[in-house]
Every structure is written in C-alpha cells, then in structure tokens.
mmCIF file of C-alpha atoms in Angstrom:
data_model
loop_
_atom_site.group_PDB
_atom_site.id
_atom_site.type_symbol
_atom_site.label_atom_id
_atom_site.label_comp_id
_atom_site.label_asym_id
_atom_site.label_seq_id
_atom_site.Cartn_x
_atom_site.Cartn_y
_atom_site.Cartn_z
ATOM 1 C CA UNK D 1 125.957 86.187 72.185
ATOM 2 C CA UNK D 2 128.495 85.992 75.011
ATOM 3 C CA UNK D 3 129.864 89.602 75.882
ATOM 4 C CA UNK D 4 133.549 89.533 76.653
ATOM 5 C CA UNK D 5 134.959 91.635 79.525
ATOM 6 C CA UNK D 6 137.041 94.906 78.913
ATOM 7 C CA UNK D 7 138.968 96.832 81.320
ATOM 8 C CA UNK D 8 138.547 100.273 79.965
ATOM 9 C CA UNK D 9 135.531 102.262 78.684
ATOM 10 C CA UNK D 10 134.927 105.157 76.959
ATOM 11 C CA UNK D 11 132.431 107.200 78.104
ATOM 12 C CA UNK D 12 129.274 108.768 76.031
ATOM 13 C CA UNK D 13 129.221 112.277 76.131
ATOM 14 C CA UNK D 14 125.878 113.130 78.346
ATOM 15 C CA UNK D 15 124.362 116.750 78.213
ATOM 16 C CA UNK D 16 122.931 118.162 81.896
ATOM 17 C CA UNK D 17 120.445 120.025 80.363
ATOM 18 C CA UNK D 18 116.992 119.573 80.365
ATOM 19 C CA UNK D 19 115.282 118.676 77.169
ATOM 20 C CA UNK D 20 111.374 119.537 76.319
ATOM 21 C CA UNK D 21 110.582 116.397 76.112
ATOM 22 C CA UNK D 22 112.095 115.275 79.493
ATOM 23 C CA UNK D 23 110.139 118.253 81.208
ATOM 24 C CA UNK D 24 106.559 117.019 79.904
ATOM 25 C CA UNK D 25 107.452 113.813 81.323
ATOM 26 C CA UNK D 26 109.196 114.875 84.870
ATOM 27 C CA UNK D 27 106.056 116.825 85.439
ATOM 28 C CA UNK D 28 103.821 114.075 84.849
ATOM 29 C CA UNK D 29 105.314 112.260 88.122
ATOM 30 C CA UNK D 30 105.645 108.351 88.430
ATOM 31 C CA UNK D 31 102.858 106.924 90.335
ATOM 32 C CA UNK D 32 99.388 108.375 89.659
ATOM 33 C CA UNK D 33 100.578 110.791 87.326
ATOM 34 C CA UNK D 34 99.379 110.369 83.359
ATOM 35 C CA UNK D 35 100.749 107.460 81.831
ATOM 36 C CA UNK D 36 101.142 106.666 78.143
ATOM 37 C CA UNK D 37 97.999 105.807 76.664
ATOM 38 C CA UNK D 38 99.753 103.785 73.655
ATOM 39 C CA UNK D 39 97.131 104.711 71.486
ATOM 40 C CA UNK D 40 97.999 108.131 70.132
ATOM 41 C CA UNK D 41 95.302 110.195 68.028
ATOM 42 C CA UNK D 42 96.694 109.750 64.476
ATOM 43 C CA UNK D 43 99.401 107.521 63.146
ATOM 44 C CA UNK D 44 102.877 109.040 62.935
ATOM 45 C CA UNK D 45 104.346 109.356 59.323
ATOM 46 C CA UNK D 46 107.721 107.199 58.232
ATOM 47 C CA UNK D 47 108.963 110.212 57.967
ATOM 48 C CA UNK D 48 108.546 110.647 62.350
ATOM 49 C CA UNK D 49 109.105 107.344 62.218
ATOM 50 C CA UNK D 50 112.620 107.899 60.919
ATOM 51 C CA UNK D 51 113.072 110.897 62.704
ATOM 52 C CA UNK D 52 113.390 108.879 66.264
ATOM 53 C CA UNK D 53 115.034 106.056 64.495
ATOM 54 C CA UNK D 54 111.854 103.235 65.566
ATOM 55 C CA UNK D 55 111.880 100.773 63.456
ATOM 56 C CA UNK D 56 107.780 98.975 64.732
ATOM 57 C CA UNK D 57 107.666 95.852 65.218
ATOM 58 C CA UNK D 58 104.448 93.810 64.654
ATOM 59 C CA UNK D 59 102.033 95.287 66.717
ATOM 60 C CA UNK D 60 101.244 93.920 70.252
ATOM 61 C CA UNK D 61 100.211 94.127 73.880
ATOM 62 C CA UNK D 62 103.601 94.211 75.589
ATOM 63 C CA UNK D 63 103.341 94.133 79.680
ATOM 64 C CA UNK D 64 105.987 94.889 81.915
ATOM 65 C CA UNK D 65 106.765 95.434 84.917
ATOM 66 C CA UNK D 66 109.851 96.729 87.911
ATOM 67 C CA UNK D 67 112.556 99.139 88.537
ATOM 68 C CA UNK D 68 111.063 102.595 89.745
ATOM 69 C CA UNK D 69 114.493 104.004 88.638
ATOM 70 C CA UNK D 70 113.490 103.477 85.296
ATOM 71 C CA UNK D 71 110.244 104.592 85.304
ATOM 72 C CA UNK D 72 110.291 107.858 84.375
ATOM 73 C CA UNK D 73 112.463 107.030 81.541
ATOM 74 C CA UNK D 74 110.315 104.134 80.733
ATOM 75 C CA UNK D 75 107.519 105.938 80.326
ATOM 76 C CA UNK D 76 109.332 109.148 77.988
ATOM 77 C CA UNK D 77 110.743 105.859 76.170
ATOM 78 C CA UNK D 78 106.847 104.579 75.530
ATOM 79 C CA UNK D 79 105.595 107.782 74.596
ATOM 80 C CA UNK D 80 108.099 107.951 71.643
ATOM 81 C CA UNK D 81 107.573 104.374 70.431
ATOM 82 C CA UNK D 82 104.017 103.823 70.557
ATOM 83 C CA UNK D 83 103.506 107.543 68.639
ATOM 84 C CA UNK D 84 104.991 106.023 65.597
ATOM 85 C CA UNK D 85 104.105 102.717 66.413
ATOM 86 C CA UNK D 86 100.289 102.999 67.621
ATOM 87 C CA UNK D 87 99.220 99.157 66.984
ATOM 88 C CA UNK D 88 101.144 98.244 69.888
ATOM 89 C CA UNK D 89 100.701 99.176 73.636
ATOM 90 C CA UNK D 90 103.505 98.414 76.296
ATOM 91 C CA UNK D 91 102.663 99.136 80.023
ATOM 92 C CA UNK D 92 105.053 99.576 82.654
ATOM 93 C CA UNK D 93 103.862 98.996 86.235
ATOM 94 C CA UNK D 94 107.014 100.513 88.260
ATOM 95 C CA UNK D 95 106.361 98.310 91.238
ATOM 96 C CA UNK D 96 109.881 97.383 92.128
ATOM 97 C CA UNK D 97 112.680 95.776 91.104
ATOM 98 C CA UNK D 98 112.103 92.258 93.490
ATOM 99 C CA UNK D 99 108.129 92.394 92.024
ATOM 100 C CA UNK D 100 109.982 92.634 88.176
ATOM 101 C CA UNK D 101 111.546 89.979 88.642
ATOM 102 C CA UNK D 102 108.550 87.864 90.063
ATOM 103 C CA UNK D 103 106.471 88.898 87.443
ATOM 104 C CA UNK D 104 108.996 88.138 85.049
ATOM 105 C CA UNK D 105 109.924 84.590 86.128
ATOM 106 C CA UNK D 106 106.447 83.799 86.798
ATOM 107 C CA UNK D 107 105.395 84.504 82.939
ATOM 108 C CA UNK D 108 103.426 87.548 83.718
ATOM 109 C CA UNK D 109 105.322 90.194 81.864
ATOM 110 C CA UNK D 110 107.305 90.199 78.325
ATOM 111 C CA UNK D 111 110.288 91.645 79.926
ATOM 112 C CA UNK D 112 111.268 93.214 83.507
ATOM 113 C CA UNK D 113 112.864 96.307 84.731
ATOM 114 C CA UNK D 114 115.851 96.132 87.450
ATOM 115 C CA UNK D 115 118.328 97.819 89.152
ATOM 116 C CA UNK D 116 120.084 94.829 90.495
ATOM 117 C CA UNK D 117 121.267 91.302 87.878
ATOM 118 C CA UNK D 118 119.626 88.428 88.123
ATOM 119 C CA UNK D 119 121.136 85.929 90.704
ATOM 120 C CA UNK D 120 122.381 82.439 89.437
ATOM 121 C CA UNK D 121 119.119 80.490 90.880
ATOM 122 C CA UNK D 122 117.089 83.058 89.057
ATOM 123 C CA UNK D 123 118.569 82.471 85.892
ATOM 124 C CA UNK D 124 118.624 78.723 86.457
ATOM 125 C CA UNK D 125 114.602 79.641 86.862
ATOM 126 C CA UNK D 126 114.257 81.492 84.041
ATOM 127 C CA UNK D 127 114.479 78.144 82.421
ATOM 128 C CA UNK D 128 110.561 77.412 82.669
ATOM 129 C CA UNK D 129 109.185 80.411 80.936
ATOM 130 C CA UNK D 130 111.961 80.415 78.515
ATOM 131 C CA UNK D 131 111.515 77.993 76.124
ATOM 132 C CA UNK D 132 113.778 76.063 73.488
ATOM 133 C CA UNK D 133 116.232 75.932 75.722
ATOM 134 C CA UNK D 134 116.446 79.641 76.710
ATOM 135 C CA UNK D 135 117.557 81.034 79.935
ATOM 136 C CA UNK D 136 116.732 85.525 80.960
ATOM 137 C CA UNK D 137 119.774 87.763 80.651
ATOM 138 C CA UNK D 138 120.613 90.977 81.683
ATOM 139 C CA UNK D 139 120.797 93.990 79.094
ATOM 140 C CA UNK D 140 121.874 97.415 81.047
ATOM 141 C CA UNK D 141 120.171 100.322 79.417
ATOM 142 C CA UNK D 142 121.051 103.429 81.836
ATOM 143 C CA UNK D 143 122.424 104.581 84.540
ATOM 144 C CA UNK D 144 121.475 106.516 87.523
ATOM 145 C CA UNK D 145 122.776 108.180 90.548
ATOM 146 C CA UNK D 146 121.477 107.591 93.681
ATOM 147 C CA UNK D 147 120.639 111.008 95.437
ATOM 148 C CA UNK D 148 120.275 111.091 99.122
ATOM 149 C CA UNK D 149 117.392 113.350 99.449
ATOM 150 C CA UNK D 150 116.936 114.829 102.753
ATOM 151 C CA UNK D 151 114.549 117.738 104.516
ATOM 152 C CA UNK D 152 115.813 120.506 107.334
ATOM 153 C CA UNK D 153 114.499 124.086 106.678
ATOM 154 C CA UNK D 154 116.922 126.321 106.177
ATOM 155 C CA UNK D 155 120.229 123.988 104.892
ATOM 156 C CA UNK D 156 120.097 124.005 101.385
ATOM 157 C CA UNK D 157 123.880 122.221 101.301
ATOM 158 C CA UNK D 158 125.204 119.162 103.315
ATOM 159 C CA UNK D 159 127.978 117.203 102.895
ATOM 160 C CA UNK D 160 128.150 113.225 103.831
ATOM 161 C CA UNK D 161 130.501 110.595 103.784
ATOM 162 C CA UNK D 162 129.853 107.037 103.740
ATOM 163 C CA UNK D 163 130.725 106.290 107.233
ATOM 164 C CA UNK D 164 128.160 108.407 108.770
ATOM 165 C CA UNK D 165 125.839 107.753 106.086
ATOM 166 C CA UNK D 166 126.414 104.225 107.366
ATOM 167 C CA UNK D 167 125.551 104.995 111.190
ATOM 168 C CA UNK D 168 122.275 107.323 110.206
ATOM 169 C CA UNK D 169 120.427 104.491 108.502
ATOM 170 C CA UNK D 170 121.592 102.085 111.343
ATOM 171 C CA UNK D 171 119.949 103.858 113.925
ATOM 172 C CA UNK D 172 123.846 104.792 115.596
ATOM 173 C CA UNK D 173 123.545 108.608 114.478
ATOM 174 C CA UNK D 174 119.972 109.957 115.700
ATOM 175 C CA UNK D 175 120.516 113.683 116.082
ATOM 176 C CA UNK D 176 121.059 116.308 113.022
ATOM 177 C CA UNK D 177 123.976 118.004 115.347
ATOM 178 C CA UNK D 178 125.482 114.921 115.972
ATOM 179 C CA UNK D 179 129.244 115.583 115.699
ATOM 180 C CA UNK D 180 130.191 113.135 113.209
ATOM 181 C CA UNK D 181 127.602 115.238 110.684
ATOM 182 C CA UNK D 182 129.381 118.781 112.154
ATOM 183 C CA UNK D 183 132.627 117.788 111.544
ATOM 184 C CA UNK D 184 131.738 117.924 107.456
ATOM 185 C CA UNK D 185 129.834 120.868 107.139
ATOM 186 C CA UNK D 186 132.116 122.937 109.607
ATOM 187 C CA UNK D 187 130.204 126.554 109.585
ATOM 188 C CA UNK D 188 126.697 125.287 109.579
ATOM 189 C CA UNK D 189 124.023 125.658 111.997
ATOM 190 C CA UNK D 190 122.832 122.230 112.597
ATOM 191 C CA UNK D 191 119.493 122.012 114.190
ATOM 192 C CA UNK D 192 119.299 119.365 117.177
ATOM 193 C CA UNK D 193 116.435 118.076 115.259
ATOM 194 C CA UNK D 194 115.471 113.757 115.325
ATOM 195 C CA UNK D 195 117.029 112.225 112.346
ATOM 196 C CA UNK D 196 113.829 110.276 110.389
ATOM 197 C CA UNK D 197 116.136 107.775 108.498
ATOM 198 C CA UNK D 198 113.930 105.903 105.354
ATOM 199 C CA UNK D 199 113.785 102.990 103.957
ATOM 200 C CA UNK D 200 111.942 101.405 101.257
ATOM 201 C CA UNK D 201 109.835 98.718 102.201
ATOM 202 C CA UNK D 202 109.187 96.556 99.003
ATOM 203 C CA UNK D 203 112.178 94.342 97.084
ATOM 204 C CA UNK D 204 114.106 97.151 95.781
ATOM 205 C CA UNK D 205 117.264 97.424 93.624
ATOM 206 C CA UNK D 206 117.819 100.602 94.904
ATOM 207 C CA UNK D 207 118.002 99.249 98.545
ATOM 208 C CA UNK D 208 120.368 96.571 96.540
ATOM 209 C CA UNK D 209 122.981 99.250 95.049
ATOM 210 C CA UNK D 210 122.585 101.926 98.232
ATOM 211 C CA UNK D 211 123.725 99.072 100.314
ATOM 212 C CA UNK D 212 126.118 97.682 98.315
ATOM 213 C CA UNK D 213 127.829 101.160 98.791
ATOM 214 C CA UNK D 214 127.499 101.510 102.252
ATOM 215 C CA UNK D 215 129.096 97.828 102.366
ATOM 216 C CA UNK D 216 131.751 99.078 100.138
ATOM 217 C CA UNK D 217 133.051 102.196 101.455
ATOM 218 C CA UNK D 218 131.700 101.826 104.873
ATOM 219 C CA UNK D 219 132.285 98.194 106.022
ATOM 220 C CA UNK D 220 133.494 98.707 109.416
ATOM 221 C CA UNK D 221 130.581 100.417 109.950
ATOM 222 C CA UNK D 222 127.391 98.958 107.828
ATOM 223 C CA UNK D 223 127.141 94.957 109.018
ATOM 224 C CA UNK D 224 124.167 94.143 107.150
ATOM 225 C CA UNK D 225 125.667 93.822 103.779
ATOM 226 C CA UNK D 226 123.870 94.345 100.656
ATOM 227 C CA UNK D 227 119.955 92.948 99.607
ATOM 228 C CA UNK D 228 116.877 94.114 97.867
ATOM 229 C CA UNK D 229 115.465 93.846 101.113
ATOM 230 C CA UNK D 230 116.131 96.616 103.979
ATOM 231 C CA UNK D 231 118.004 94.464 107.034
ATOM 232 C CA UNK D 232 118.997 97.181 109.334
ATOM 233 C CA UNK D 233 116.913 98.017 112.578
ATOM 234 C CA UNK D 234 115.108 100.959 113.255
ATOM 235 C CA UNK D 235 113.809 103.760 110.735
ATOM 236 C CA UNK D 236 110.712 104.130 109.074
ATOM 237 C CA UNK D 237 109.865 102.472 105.748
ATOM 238 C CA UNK D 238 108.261 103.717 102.678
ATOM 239 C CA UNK D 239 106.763 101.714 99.236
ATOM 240 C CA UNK D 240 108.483 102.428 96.048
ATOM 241 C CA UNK D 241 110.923 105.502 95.423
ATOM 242 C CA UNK D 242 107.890 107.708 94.555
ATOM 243 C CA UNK D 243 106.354 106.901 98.414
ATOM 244 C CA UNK D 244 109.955 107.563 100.039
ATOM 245 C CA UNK D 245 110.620 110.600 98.339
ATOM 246 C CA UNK D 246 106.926 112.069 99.135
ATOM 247 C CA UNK D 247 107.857 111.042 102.702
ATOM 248 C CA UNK D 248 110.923 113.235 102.972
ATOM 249 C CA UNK D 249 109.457 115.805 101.354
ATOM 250 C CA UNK D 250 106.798 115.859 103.724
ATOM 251 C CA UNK D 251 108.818 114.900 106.891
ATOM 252 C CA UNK D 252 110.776 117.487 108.860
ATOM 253 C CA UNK D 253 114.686 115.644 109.971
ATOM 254 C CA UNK D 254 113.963 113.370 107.181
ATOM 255 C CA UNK D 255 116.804 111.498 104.956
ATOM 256 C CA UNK D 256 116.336 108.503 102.311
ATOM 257 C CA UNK D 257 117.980 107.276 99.145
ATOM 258 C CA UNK D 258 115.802 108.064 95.843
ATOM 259 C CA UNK D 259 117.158 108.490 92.250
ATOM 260 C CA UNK D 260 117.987 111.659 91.564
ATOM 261 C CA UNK D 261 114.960 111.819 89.033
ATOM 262 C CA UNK D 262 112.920 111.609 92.229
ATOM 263 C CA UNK D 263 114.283 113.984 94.313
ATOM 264 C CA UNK D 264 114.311 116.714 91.290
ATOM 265 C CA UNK D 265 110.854 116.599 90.443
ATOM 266 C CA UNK D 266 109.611 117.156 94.214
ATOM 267 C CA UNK D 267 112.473 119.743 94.724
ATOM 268 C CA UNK D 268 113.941 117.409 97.620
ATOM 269 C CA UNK D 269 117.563 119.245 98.223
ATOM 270 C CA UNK D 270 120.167 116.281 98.409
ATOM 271 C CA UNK D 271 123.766 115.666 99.834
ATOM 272 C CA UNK D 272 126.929 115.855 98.141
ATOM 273 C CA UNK D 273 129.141 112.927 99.597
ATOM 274 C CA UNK D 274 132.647 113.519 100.578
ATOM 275 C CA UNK D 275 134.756 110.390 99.280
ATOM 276 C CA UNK D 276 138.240 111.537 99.605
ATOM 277 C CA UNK D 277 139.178 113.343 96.634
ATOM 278 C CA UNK D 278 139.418 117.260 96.893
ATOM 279 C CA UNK D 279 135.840 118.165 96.938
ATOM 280 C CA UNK D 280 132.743 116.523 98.131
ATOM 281 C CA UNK D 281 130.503 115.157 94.637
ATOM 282 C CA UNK D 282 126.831 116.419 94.420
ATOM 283 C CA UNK D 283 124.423 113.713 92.276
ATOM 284 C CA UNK D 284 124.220 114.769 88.728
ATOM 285 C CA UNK D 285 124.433 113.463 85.447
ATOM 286 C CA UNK D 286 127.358 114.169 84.856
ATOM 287 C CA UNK D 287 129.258 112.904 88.295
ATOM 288 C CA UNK D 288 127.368 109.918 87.829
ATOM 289 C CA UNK D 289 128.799 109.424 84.309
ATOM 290 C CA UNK D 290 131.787 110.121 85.339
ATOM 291 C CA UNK D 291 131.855 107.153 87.792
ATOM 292 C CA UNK D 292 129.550 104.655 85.419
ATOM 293 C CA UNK D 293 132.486 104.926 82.742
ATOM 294 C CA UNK D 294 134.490 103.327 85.235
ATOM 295 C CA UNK D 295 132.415 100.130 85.775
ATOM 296 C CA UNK D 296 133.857 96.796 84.889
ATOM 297 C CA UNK D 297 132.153 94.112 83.003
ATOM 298 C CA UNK D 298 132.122 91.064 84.905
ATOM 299 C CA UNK D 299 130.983 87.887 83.638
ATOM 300 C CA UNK D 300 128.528 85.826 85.392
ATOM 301 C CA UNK D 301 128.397 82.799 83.389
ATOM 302 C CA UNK D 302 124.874 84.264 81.685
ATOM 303 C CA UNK D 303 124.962 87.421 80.499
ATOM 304 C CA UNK D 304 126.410 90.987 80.719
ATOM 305 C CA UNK D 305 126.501 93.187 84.332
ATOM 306 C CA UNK D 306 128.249 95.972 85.509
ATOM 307 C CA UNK D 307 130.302 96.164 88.275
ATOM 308 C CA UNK D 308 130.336 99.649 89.915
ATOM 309 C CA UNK D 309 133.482 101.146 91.832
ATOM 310 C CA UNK D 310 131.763 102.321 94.887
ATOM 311 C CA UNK D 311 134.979 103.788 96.810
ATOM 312 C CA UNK D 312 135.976 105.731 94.004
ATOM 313 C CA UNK D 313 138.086 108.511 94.877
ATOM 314 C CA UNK D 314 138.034 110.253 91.424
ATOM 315 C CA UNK D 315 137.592 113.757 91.127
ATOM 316 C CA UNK D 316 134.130 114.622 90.321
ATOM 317 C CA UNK D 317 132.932 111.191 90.816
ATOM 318 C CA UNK D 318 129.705 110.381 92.719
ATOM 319 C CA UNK D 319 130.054 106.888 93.953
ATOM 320 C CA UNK D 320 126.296 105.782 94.682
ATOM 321 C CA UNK D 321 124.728 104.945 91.360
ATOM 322 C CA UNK D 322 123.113 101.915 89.911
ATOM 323 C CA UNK D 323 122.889 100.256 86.366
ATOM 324 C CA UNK D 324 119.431 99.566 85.610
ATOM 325 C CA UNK D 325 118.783 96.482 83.314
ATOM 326 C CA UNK D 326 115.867 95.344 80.894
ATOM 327 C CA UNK D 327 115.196 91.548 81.724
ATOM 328 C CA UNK D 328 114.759 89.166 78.621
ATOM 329 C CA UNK D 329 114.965 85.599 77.322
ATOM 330 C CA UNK D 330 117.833 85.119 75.245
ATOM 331 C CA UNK D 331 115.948 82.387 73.426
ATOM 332 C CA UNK D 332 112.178 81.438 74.280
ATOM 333 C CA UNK D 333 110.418 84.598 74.296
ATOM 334 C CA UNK D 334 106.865 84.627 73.885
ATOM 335 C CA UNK D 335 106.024 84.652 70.076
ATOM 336 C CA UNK D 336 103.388 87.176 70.424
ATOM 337 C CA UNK D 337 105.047 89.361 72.071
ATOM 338 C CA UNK D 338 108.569 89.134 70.504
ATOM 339 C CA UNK D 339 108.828 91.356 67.881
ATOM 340 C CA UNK D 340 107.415 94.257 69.457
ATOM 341 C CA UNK D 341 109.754 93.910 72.557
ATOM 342 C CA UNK D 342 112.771 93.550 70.204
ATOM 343 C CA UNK D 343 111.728 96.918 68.154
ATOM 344 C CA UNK D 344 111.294 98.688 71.537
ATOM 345 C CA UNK D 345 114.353 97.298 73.237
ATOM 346 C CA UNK D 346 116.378 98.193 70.096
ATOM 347 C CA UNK D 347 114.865 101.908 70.533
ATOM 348 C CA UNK D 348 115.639 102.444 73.937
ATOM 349 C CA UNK D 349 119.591 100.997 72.976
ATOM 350 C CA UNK D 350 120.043 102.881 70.198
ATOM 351 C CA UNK D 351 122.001 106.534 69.977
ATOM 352 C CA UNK D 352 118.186 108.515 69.827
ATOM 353 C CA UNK D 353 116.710 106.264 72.828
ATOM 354 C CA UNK D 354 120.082 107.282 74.921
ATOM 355 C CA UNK D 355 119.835 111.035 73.583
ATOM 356 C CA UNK D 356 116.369 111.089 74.909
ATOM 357 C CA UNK D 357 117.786 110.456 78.317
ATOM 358 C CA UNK D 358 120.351 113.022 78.156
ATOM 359 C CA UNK D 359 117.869 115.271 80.551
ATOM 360 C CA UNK D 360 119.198 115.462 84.356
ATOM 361 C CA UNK D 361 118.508 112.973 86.551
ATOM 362 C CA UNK D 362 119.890 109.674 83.977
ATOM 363 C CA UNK D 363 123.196 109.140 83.060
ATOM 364 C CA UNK D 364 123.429 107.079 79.582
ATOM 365 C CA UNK D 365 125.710 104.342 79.312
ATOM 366 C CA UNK D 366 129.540 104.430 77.863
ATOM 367 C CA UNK D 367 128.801 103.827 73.877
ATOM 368 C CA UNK D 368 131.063 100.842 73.444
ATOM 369 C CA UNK D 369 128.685 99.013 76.297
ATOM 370 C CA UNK D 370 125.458 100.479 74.400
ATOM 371 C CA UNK D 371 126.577 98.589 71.403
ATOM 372 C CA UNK D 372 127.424 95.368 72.568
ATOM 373 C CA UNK D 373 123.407 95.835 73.930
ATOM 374 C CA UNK D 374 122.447 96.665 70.897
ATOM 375 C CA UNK D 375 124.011 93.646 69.097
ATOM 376 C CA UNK D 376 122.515 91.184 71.947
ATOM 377 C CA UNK D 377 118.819 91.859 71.655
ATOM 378 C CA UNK D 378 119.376 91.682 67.732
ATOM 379 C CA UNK D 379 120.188 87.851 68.363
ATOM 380 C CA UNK D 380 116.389 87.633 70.618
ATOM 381 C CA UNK D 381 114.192 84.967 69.474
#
C-alpha cells in the first residue's frame, strides 16, 4: 500500500502523566535491567485478551533488534503481548539503530527498530532477505523528544539555543561560563567548570536526528551535517543511550543528547532550548507532540517517513525529536515468523498500544498517521 502525502495533521491527544504500568517498566532500566521473559506464569483469559485489544498470532520466536529510543517502550509493548499471548516470545536487543538495520538486512531479526528511514541502497538491499519480490519499509510507531541531559551541581534550569548547542559538541565552546551560554540564562551563576561534551559511539539514529537539528537550525555553525555516525572532533564517546546517559550522570560539566525516557529515569536535569518564539521549550510529551503534529509525509519512492520541522518557531514546540520506525518486508517475510510479527505490530499501532505510551518521556503519533500504519502492516505477507 502506497501512503499518499498530506500537508496537515491532526494531532492525538497525549496525556503527561505517568501510568502504573509505565512506572514498573521505567524502573526496570534498559540495559541490564529485567527484561520480558515472554513466558508468563498462566495464560491470560480472552477476556484480558480483549481488554488490551491483542489479537495472538500463531505462536513464535520473534527476534529483533535496534533503536534504544524504543526500548523502553518495546519492552512495556512485550510485556502486554506475550501475557495474553504466552506461545510466542519476541526479544528486543536495543543495540542501536545502525546494528537494527544490519541485523535486519542480514536476515538475523524478524523486524528492526530505528530512529532514522532506511536509505535508498538499503531498501534496494532489502531485496535479498525479502522474498517474492519484496523490498523493507518503514512503519513509524512513536515519537520522542530528544532531551539534552546535562550535569552541574547546583543549576537545576538552563536554557540553549541551537547555535551554541552547535559550538559545545564541536569542541568551539569549552567552558560552562562561556559567554555565549551567559547570555541565555542572564542571572545564573555559571561555574567556570570544563564542558565534557558526549557522544554516542555506535550507529545511532539519535546521533542521526540530533544532527540533523543542529544542521537545521544551526548551519552556519555545525559543518558536519547529519549521520548515524558522530563526525565532529573532540568529546568523549559513549555506547548506546543507556551508556551516555550513565556517563552524564556520573560526570561533573557533562552534556549529551539522550531521549527524554533516559534522562527521566536517572533524574539527569535537561535544557530547555530557546528557538525564537516567546519562551524557551523544555522536552516533554507534550512539546514534543506539539512539534511531531507538524511533520510532513514525504515520499521516498518505498514507503512512509516523516519529515520533522527542526527550526520550528511555534509556541510550545520543542524542535529536537525523532520518529522511531519498526522495519519490515512489505512482501517476503519469513513464514514462521509472520503472523506473530503482524499481531504484535498491529498491537503496538493500534489506539491501546499508543495509550500505553501515553506515560512521559514518548509522544504518540497524530491518529490519522497511526491509521494509515495500521492499514499497511494489515497488507504484510
């Protein structure tokens, strides 16, 4: 199914509270935390079964693989399908968006998570694990903001914009007092503390969509353009969103770009950014929907992607966030696996699977985008 592009979207309404369900997972952290088992203690009743709207599929060993954005969602996601669907186990290693991908065009894994579209060359690649013709495609499932998490004692606010932002992570801005970074948070008592600028150091989509925004809004200052891979000088590096937000944590002077589910669950204060309109925008759920109902659909030959406004000057807009996407054949899927990744894709798309994110730190998708999702994986085969 070919998804037409629309110039205006409506946007879902998204709750910033926290649900229970969300905090069981947020304290169970990403990496090394308790994953889901997939094999819950007693079989869920249709009547559960109803309750969360899964419809199983026939039960399977799904592996997957990618986006660290995702992963805390992914894993709330799995704990709600595979409790009313118990024959079937799906496991998400979050080891990247770039290493998704990989595993995914290499044959490894039933379907990736990314927070960056597959490029034309990749698509044209997908061609040899997709059979009967079948190339990958894109589905966006939820959005994200991007939080820029950062560690001084003592200033719990700090405002940003995106040229400075730009300078810091290229190594131009090195001191805390610097008067580019006084100049926006006139009043403050900056320390002359060594900025530690971050990095992550695997193939990340978040790298992908930071940079993108720095290119953006910040071109005259940012000249490395945008990439899953860091290509500015200087800083220190980190693996995985997890690592780099343990690192600022941890690191006095510290900055680095994690989504915000990251930086809430280690209690890593982050920056609001100043983008021109009236007051600077903090990273929640509900700035980040604000700006995500924005994003235009543009058509890449293959499949669906959104393209995000990074300048946006909206009121209450915060213009660093990402799309994250669940990676498929459109035809060619692995038979075993097929039906199974179909009733859990059609889960995670469908109004209870959004709900579920409605929890700070994710922002869901506008509806009319949602359904047009929902309507491609029903066409999977």
């Amino acid at each position: 199914m070919k998804l037409q592009r629309k110039s205006g979207l409506s946007t879902l309404a998204v709750g910033s509270a926290l649900v229970s369900g969300a905090l069981v997972l947020t304290a169970c952290g990403s990496k090394g935390g308790p994953q889901p088992s997939g094999r819950p203690s007693m079989a869920a009743s249709p009547a559960a079964t109803a309750a969360i709207g899964v419809k199983c599929g026939t039960a399977a060993a799904v592996p997957a693989s990618g986006s660290t954005a995702q992963e805390f969602a992914m894993q709330f996601w799995i704990r709600n399908y595979t409790r009313v669907c118990p024959g079937t186990r799906i496991s998400y290693d979050g080891n990247g968006s770039g290493a998704g991908q990989n595993d995914f065009l290499n044959g490894r894994t039933a379907f990736a998570g990314s927070d960056s579209a597959l490029s034309a060359a990749q698509i044209s690649q997908s061609r040899s694990v997709c059979s009967n013709g079948g190339h990958a495609v894109d589905l966006p499932v939820v959005g994200a903001p991007i939080a820029i998490g950062y560690n001084l004692p003592g200033i719990r606010k700090l405002v940003l914009d995106a040229p400075t932002l730009a300078k810091i992570f290229a190594s131009q801005i090195t001191k805390w007092n610097d008067p580019a970074i006084a100049k926006l948070n006139p009043g403050t008592n900056l320390p002359s503390t060594p900025i530690q600028a971050l990095h992550r150091s695997d193939s990340s989509g978040t790298t992908d969509n930071f940079t993108s925004y720095l290119s953006a809004a910040a071109a005259s200052a940012w000249p490395y353009g945008h990439n899953k891979e860091w290509a500015a000088k200087g800083g220190r590096s980190a693996k995985g969103s997890s690592g780099l937000a343990e690192q600022v944590k941890k690191t006095v002077g510290a900055i680095g770009y994690v989504e915000l589910t990251h930086a809430i669950t280690r209690n890593v204060p982050t920056v609001s950014i100043a983008t021109g309109a009236s007051t600077p925008v903090a990273p929640s759920v509900l700035t980040a929907s604000k700006a995500i109902a924005e994003a235009k659909i543009t058509d890449t030959g293959a499949d669906l992607v959104l393209g995000l406004d990074y300048t946006t000057r909206a009121p209450g807009a915060y213009p660093i966030d990402m799309v994250t996407y669940e990676i498929v054949c459109d035809k060619g899927n692995k038979p075993a696996t097929l039906s199974a990744t179909k009733a859990f894709l059609t889960y995670i798309a469908d109004s209870q699977g959004q709900q579920d994110l409605s929890f700070q730190g994710y922002a869901t998708l506008p509806a009319t985008i949602v359904e047009k999702v929902r309507n491609e994986i029903n066409t999977l085969s």
